[in-house]
Structures are given as structure tokens and as C-alpha cells.
GROMACS .gro file of N, CA, C and O in nm:
model
  316
    1UNK      N    1   0.765  -2.671  -0.065
    1UNK     CA    2   0.853  -2.722  -0.103
    1UNK      C    3   0.888  -2.812  -0.217
    1UNK      O    4   0.778  -2.953  -0.218
    2UNK      N    5   0.909  -2.763  -0.353
    2UNK     CA    6   0.907  -2.872  -0.461
    2UNK      C    7   1.052  -2.917  -0.486
    2UNK      O    8   1.192  -2.851  -0.539
    3UNK      N    9   1.051  -3.070  -0.491
    3UNK     CA   10   1.176  -3.120  -0.542
    3UNK      C   11   1.230  -3.103  -0.703
    3UNK      O   12   1.161  -3.171  -0.728
    4UNK      N   13   1.387  -3.085  -0.683
    4UNK     CA   14   1.423  -3.056  -0.873
    4UNK      C   15   1.410  -3.197  -0.923
    4UNK      O   16   1.466  -3.368  -0.876
    5UNK      N   17   1.308  -3.284  -1.000
    5UNK     CA   18   1.305  -3.396  -1.044
    5UNK      C   19   1.328  -3.414  -1.226
    5UNK      O   20   1.328  -3.282  -1.269
    6UNK      N   21   1.374  -3.517  -1.242
    6UNK     CA   22   1.400  -3.539  -1.369
    6UNK      C   23   1.350  -3.706  -1.447
    6UNK      O   24   1.306  -3.771  -1.289
    7UNK      N   25   1.317  -3.678  -1.523
    7UNK     CA   26   1.230  -3.820  -1.534
    7UNK      C   27   1.359  -3.903  -1.668
    7UNK      O   28   1.452  -3.857  -1.740
    8UNK      N   29   1.395  -4.020  -1.672
    8UNK     CA   30   1.483  -4.104  -1.715
    8UNK      C   31   1.378  -4.218  -1.798
    8UNK      O   32   1.401  -4.277  -1.741
    9UNK      N   33   1.389  -4.154  -1.957
    9UNK     CA   34   1.286  -4.339  -1.965
    9UNK      C   35   1.146  -4.249  -2.042
    9UNK      O   36   1.035  -4.290  -1.937
   10UNK      N   37   1.115  -4.179  -2.071
   10UNK     CA   38   1.003  -4.111  -2.140
   10UNK      C   39   0.889  -4.200  -2.250
   10UNK      O   40   0.810  -4.095  -2.311
   11UNK      N   41   0.924  -4.381  -2.201
   11UNK     CA   42   0.788  -4.342  -2.246
   11UNK      C   43   0.686  -4.398  -2.172
   11UNK      O   44   0.650  -4.361  -2.086
   12UNK      N   45   0.631  -4.541  -2.169
   12UNK     CA   46   0.455  -4.556  -2.151
   12UNK      C   47   0.475  -4.520  -1.950
   12UNK      O   48   0.410  -4.531  -1.970
   13UNK      N   49   0.596  -4.640  -1.946
   13UNK     CA   50   0.565  -4.697  -1.828
   13UNK      C   51   0.611  -4.474  -1.660
   13UNK      O   52   0.611  -4.506  -1.628
   14UNK      N   53   0.723  -4.438  -1.846
   14UNK     CA   54   0.788  -4.336  -1.734
   14UNK      C   55   0.710  -4.196  -1.712
   14UNK      O   56   0.719  -4.144  -1.616
   15UNK      N   57   0.625  -4.210  -1.853
   15UNK     CA   58   0.509  -4.142  -1.837
   15UNK      C   59   0.401  -4.165  -1.716
   15UNK      O   60   0.343  -4.042  -1.645
   16UNK      N   61   0.394  -4.294  -1.636
   16UNK     CA   62   0.294  -4.299  -1.622
   16UNK      C   63   0.358  -4.250  -1.459
   16UNK      O   64   0.262  -4.233  -1.396
   17UNK      N   65   0.459  -4.282  -1.447
   17UNK     CA   66   0.507  -4.223  -1.262
   17UNK      C   67   0.544  -4.139  -1.309
   17UNK      O   68   0.519  -4.037  -1.200
   18UNK      N   69   0.573  -4.058  -1.391
   18UNK     CA   70   0.578  -3.880  -1.403
   18UNK      C   71   0.408  -3.821  -1.358
   18UNK      O   72   0.450  -3.744  -1.278
   19UNK      N   73   0.352  -3.859  -1.409
   19UNK     CA   74   0.196  -3.866  -1.382
   19UNK      C   75   0.195  -3.822  -1.279
   19UNK      O   76   0.197  -3.736  -1.189
   20UNK      N   77   0.182  -3.916  -1.184
   20UNK     CA   78   0.231  -3.948  -1.031
   20UNK      C   79   0.255  -3.847  -0.953
   20UNK      O   80   0.290  -3.775  -0.897
   21UNK      N   81   0.374  -3.767  -1.015
   21UNK     CA   82   0.473  -3.747  -0.898
   21UNK      C   83   0.480  -3.550  -0.956
   21UNK      O   84   0.472  -3.531  -0.862
   22UNK      N   85   0.368  -3.628  -1.051
   22UNK     CA   86   0.313  -3.430  -1.109
   22UNK      C   87   0.231  -3.399  -0.996
   22UNK      O   88   0.198  -3.231  -0.934
   23UNK      N   89   0.121  -3.521  -1.022
   23UNK     CA   90  -0.016  -3.479  -0.921
   23UNK      C   91   0.030  -3.492  -0.761
   23UNK      O   92  -0.066  -3.405  -0.711
   24UNK      N   93   0.208  -3.489  -0.786
   24UNK     CA   94   0.143  -3.472  -0.603
   24UNK      C   95   0.119  -3.306  -0.564
   24UNK      O   96   0.220  -3.330  -0.465
   25UNK      N   97   0.216  -3.233  -0.657
   25UNK     CA   98   0.274  -3.129  -0.672
   25UNK      C   99   0.334  -3.095  -0.610
   25UNK      O  100   0.459  -2.977  -0.539
   26UNK      N  101   0.467  -3.187  -0.523
   26UNK     CA  102   0.575  -3.211  -0.484
   26UNK      C  103   0.701  -3.187  -0.581
   26UNK      O  104   0.788  -3.181  -0.545
   27UNK      N  105   0.693  -3.206  -0.711
   27UNK     CA  106   0.774  -3.188  -0.777
   27UNK      C  107   0.808  -3.079  -0.873
   27UNK      O  108   0.663  -3.072  -0.949
   28UNK      N  109   0.909  -3.032  -0.919
   28UNK     CA  110   0.942  -2.922  -1.000
   28UNK      C  111   0.988  -3.020  -1.094
   28UNK      O  112   1.168  -3.063  -1.104
   29UNK      N  113   0.978  -3.103  -1.253
   29UNK     CA  114   0.997  -3.098  -1.325
   29UNK      C  115   1.158  -3.049  -1.461
   29UNK      O  116   1.094  -2.962  -1.429
   30UNK      N  117   1.237  -3.064  -1.458
   30UNK     CA  118   1.375  -3.014  -1.489
   30UNK      C  119   1.409  -3.102  -1.626
   30UNK      O  120   1.494  -3.023  -1.648
   31UNK      N  121   1.357  -3.250  -1.606
   31UNK     CA  122   1.502  -3.242  -1.700
   31UNK      C  123   1.351  -3.402  -1.767
   31UNK      O  124   1.333  -3.456  -1.699
   32UNK      N  125   1.437  -3.425  -1.892
   32UNK     CA  126   1.374  -3.542  -1.995
   32UNK      C  127   1.432  -3.614  -2.014
   32UNK      O  128   1.547  -3.495  -2.065
   33UNK      N  129   1.501  -3.742  -2.026
   33UNK     CA  130   1.594  -3.802  -2.086
   33UNK      C  131   1.546  -3.920  -2.148
   33UNK      O  132   1.465  -3.985  -2.074
   34UNK      N  133   1.634  -3.941  -2.295
   34UNK     CA  134   1.588  -4.090  -2.361
   34UNK      C  135   1.643  -4.127  -2.484
   34UNK      O  136   1.680  -3.921  -2.519
   35UNK      N  137   1.695  -4.254  -2.544
   35UNK     CA  138   1.801  -4.235  -2.673
   35UNK      C  139   1.678  -4.194  -2.785
   35UNK      O  140   1.728  -4.137  -2.811
   36UNK      N  141   1.574  -4.233  -2.780
   36UNK     CA  142   1.487  -4.230  -2.908
   36UNK      C  143   1.355  -4.056  -2.837
   36UNK      O  144   1.305  -4.025  -2.802
   37UNK      N  145   1.433  -4.021  -2.923
   37UNK     CA  146   1.397  -3.839  -2.950
   37UNK      C  147   1.223  -3.839  -2.937
   37UNK      O  148   1.183  -3.729  -2.917
   38UNK      N  149   1.152  -3.909  -3.027
   38UNK     CA  150   1.071  -3.948  -3.065
   38UNK      C  151   0.922  -3.930  -2.957
   38UNK      O  152   0.835  -3.913  -2.939
   39UNK      N  153   0.962  -3.969  -2.821
   39UNK     CA  154   0.942  -3.955  -2.710
   39UNK      C  155   0.911  -3.821  -2.621
   39UNK      O  156   0.807  -3.840  -2.524
   40UNK      N  157   0.977  -3.772  -2.675
   40UNK     CA  158   0.994  -3.650  -2.593
   40UNK      C  159   0.858  -3.562  -2.632
   40UNK      O  160   0.772  -3.478  -2.586
   41UNK      N  161   0.777  -3.497  -2.718
   41UNK     CA  162   0.731  -3.414  -2.827
   41UNK      C  163   0.569  -3.457  -2.651
   41UNK      O  164   0.490  -3.381  -2.604
   42UNK      N  165   0.513  -3.594  -2.703
   42UNK     CA  166   0.405  -3.596  -2.596
   42UNK      C  167   0.473  -3.573  -2.454
   42UNK      O  168   0.364  -3.537  -2.342
   43UNK      N  169   0.563  -3.636  -2.397
   43UNK     CA  170   0.625  -3.639  -2.331
   43UNK      C  171   0.604  -3.435  -2.234
   43UNK      O  172   0.502  -3.420  -2.139
   44UNK      N  173   0.691  -3.394  -2.324
   44UNK     CA  174   0.670  -3.239  -2.287
   44UNK      C  175   0.606  -3.132  -2.276
   44UNK      O  176   0.521  -3.068  -2.189
   45UNK      N  177   0.446  -3.232  -2.347
   45UNK     CA  178   0.352  -3.139  -2.355
   45UNK      C  179   0.211  -3.128  -2.240
   45UNK      O  180   0.168  -3.114  -2.165
   46UNK      N  181   0.255  -3.347  -2.181
   46UNK     CA  182   0.228  -3.334  -2.103
   46UNK      C  183   0.251  -3.219  -1.960
   46UNK      O  184   0.229  -3.245  -1.901
   47UNK      N  185   0.413  -3.258  -1.970
   47UNK     CA  186   0.535  -3.190  -1.787
   47UNK      C  187   0.406  -3.029  -1.813
   47UNK      O  188   0.353  -2.984  -1.776
   48UNK      N  189   0.440  -2.971  -1.944
   48UNK     CA  190   0.353  -2.774  -1.933
   48UNK      C  191   0.287  -2.774  -1.945
   48UNK      O  192   0.185  -2.708  -1.835
   49UNK      N  193   0.111  -2.920  -1.986
   49UNK     CA  194   0.040  -2.864  -1.981
   49UNK      C  195  -0.076  -2.894  -1.808
   49UNK      O  196  -0.103  -2.822  -1.711
   50UNK      N  197   0.065  -3.003  -1.720
   50UNK     CA  198   0.038  -3.043  -1.593
   50UNK      C  199   0.058  -2.916  -1.502
   50UNK      O  200  -0.011  -2.924  -1.394
   51UNK      N  201   0.202  -2.897  -1.542
   51UNK     CA  202   0.278  -2.833  -1.457
   51UNK      C  203   0.244  -2.682  -1.496
   51UNK      O  204   0.353  -2.604  -1.395
   52UNK      N  205   0.336  -2.624  -1.607
   52UNK     CA  206   0.414  -2.518  -1.685
   52UNK      C  207   0.505  -2.527  -1.658
   52UNK      O  208   0.626  -2.445  -1.665
   53UNK      N  209   0.617  -2.656  -1.558
   53UNK     CA  210   0.725  -2.661  -1.615
   53UNK      C  211   0.778  -2.700  -1.733
   53UNK      O  212   0.677  -2.708  -1.864
   54UNK      N  213   0.902  -2.688  -1.784
   54UNK     CA  214   0.927  -2.674  -1.926
   54UNK      C  215   1.107  -2.701  -1.891
   54UNK      O  216   1.217  -2.661  -1.929
   55UNK      N  217   1.108  -2.892  -1.851
   55UNK     CA  218   1.231  -2.912  -1.840
   55UNK      C  219   1.303  -2.906  -1.983
   55UNK      O  220   1.228  -2.888  -2.088
   56UNK      N  221   1.441  -2.954  -1.975
   56UNK     CA  222   1.461  -2.975  -2.119
   56UNK      C  223   1.509  -3.145  -2.108
   56UNK      O  224   1.568  -3.247  -2.034
   57UNK      N  225   1.546  -3.136  -2.260
   57UNK     CA  226   1.544  -3.288  -2.302
   57UNK      C  227   1.648  -3.288  -2.312
   57UNK      O  228   1.798  -3.241  -2.402
   58UNK      N  229   1.712  -3.357  -2.267
   58UNK     CA  230   1.866  -3.529  -2.314
   58UNK      C  231   1.865  -3.643  -2.380
   58UNK      O  232   1.685  -3.691  -2.354
   59UNK      N  233   1.962  -3.688  -2.444
   59UNK     CA  234   1.999  -3.832  -2.478
   59UNK      C  235   2.050  -3.877  -2.382
   59UNK      O  236   2.035  -4.052  -2.340
   60UNK      N  237   2.123  -3.795  -2.358
   60UNK     CA  238   2.246  -3.873  -2.252
   60UNK      C  239   2.182  -3.839  -2.042
   60UNK      O  240   2.201  -3.692  -2.068
   61UNK      N  241   2.136  -3.998  -1.978
   61UNK     CA  242   2.158  -3.901  -1.883
   61UNK      C  243   2.248  -3.864  -1.767
   61UNK      O  244   2.270  -3.843  -1.691
   62UNK      N  245   2.391  -3.893  -1.866
   62UNK     CA  246   2.484  -3.805  -1.722
   62UNK      C  247   2.494  -3.681  -1.756
   62UNK      O  248   2.547  -3.593  -1.622
   63UNK      N  249   2.424  -3.689  -1.877
   63UNK     CA  250   2.472  -3.472  -1.918
   63UNK      C  251   2.307  -3.422  -1.797
   63UNK      O  252   2.374  -3.323  -1.783
   64UNK      N  253   2.190  -3.525  -1.861
   64UNK     CA  254   2.114  -3.469  -1.763
   64UNK      C  255   2.124  -3.427  -1.552
   64UNK      O  256   2.094  -3.354  -1.612
   65UNK      N  257   2.193  -3.547  -1.599
   65UNK     CA  258   2.218  -3.545  -1.435
   65UNK      C  259   2.366  -3.455  -1.424
   65UNK      O  260   2.322  -3.345  -1.275
   66UNK      N  261   2.460  -3.448  -1.465
   66UNK     CA  262   2.529  -3.330  -1.448
   66UNK      C  263   2.488  -3.216  -1.456
   66UNK      O  264   2.491  -3.076  -1.337
   67UNK      N  265   2.388  -3.131  -1.537
   67UNK     CA  266   2.324  -3.021  -1.550
   67UNK      C  267   2.260  -2.984  -1.467
   67UNK      O  268   2.196  -2.845  -1.428
   68UNK      N  269   2.127  -3.058  -1.476
   68UNK     CA  270   1.996  -3.035  -1.365
   68UNK      C  271   2.079  -3.060  -1.262
   68UNK      O  272   1.907  -2.989  -1.178
   69UNK      N  273   2.107  -3.123  -1.201
   69UNK     CA  274   2.156  -3.137  -1.028
   69UNK      C  275   1.984  -3.200  -0.950
   69UNK      O  276   1.935  -3.106  -0.866
   70UNK      N  277   1.964  -3.307  -0.969
   70UNK     CA  278   1.800  -3.307  -0.942
   70UNK      C  279   1.868  -3.345  -0.800
   70UNK      O  280   1.919  -3.382  -0.728
   71UNK      N  281   1.715  -3.342  -0.753
   71UNK     CA  282   1.684  -3.428  -0.599
   71UNK      C  283   1.655  -3.557  -0.630
   71UNK      O  284   1.645  -3.611  -0.513
   72UNK      N  285   1.563  -3.563  -0.691
   72UNK     CA  286   1.475  -3.709  -0.782
   72UNK      C  287   1.468  -3.719  -0.870
   72UNK      O  288   1.471  -3.671  -0.936
   73UNK      N  289   1.502  -3.843  -0.879
   73UNK     CA  290   1.546  -3.920  -1.031
   73UNK      C  291   1.432  -4.085  -1.062
   73UNK      O  292   1.469  -4.142  -1.021
   74UNK      N  293   1.329  -4.010  -1.204
   74UNK     CA  294   1.296  -4.105  -1.194
   74UNK      C  295   1.322  -4.218  -1.320
   74UNK      O  296   1.428  -4.149  -1.387
   75UNK      N  297   1.366  -4.337  -1.235
   75UNK     CA  298   1.475  -4.420  -1.361
   75UNK      C  299   1.329  -4.491  -1.415
   75UNK      O  300   1.304  -4.539  -1.309
   76UNK      N  301   1.267  -4.497  -1.471
   76UNK     CA  302   1.187  -4.609  -1.602
   76UNK      C  303   1.208  -4.608  -1.775
   76UNK      O  304   1.223  -4.641  -1.824
   77UNK      N  305   1.358  -4.688  -1.733
   77UNK     CA  306   1.414  -4.711  -1.869
   77UNK      C  307   1.329  -4.905  -1.857
   77UNK      O  308   1.329  -4.943  -1.808
   78UNK      N  309   1.399  -4.988  -1.953
   78UNK     CA  310   1.312  -5.126  -2.020
   78UNK      C  311   1.501  -5.209  -1.935
   78UNK      O  312   1.570  -5.130  -1.912
   79UNK      N  313   1.447  -5.296  -1.865
   79UNK     CA  314   1.554  -5.409  -1.872
   79UNK      C  315   1.683  -5.458  -1.845
   79UNK      O  316   1.555  -5.456  -2.073
   0.00000   0.00000   0.00000
């Protein structure tokens, strides 16, 4: 079974945590969220190459949560 998983915060720290989640093979990456759209290309490429998943991209975490209905949400935003 794979759990519907989203990442909120696609920067360096979020990418590291996401890499571990993908390595578990227990996560289907359904959404990525960041207020800085420049973070999307590299993270999206890692997800597609690592899992074959094609997550939707969001700038607002509320839309992400409402539309993707994740079972796991990785939050890696700055304090």
C-alpha cells in the first residue's frame, strides 16, 4: 500500500525529507507546495525520476490539502 503524500516546502530541507519518503516506497507523491515557484522544477524532476509520480503543484497549502486529500503531509517550511 502506498500513502497519498504531499510536501509543503520544496527547498533543501523538504527535498531531503521527501527523498527518504520516496525511498520507503510507501508514499505516492500527489502534491508539492511552495510559495516560491522556483523550487518546483528540481523537486518535480526528482519525484518523477524517483517514483514516476506526477504531483500537482500548489502555491497555497490550503488548496493543496483540500484538493489532494493526503494521508501524509510533510511540512518543511522555515520557522
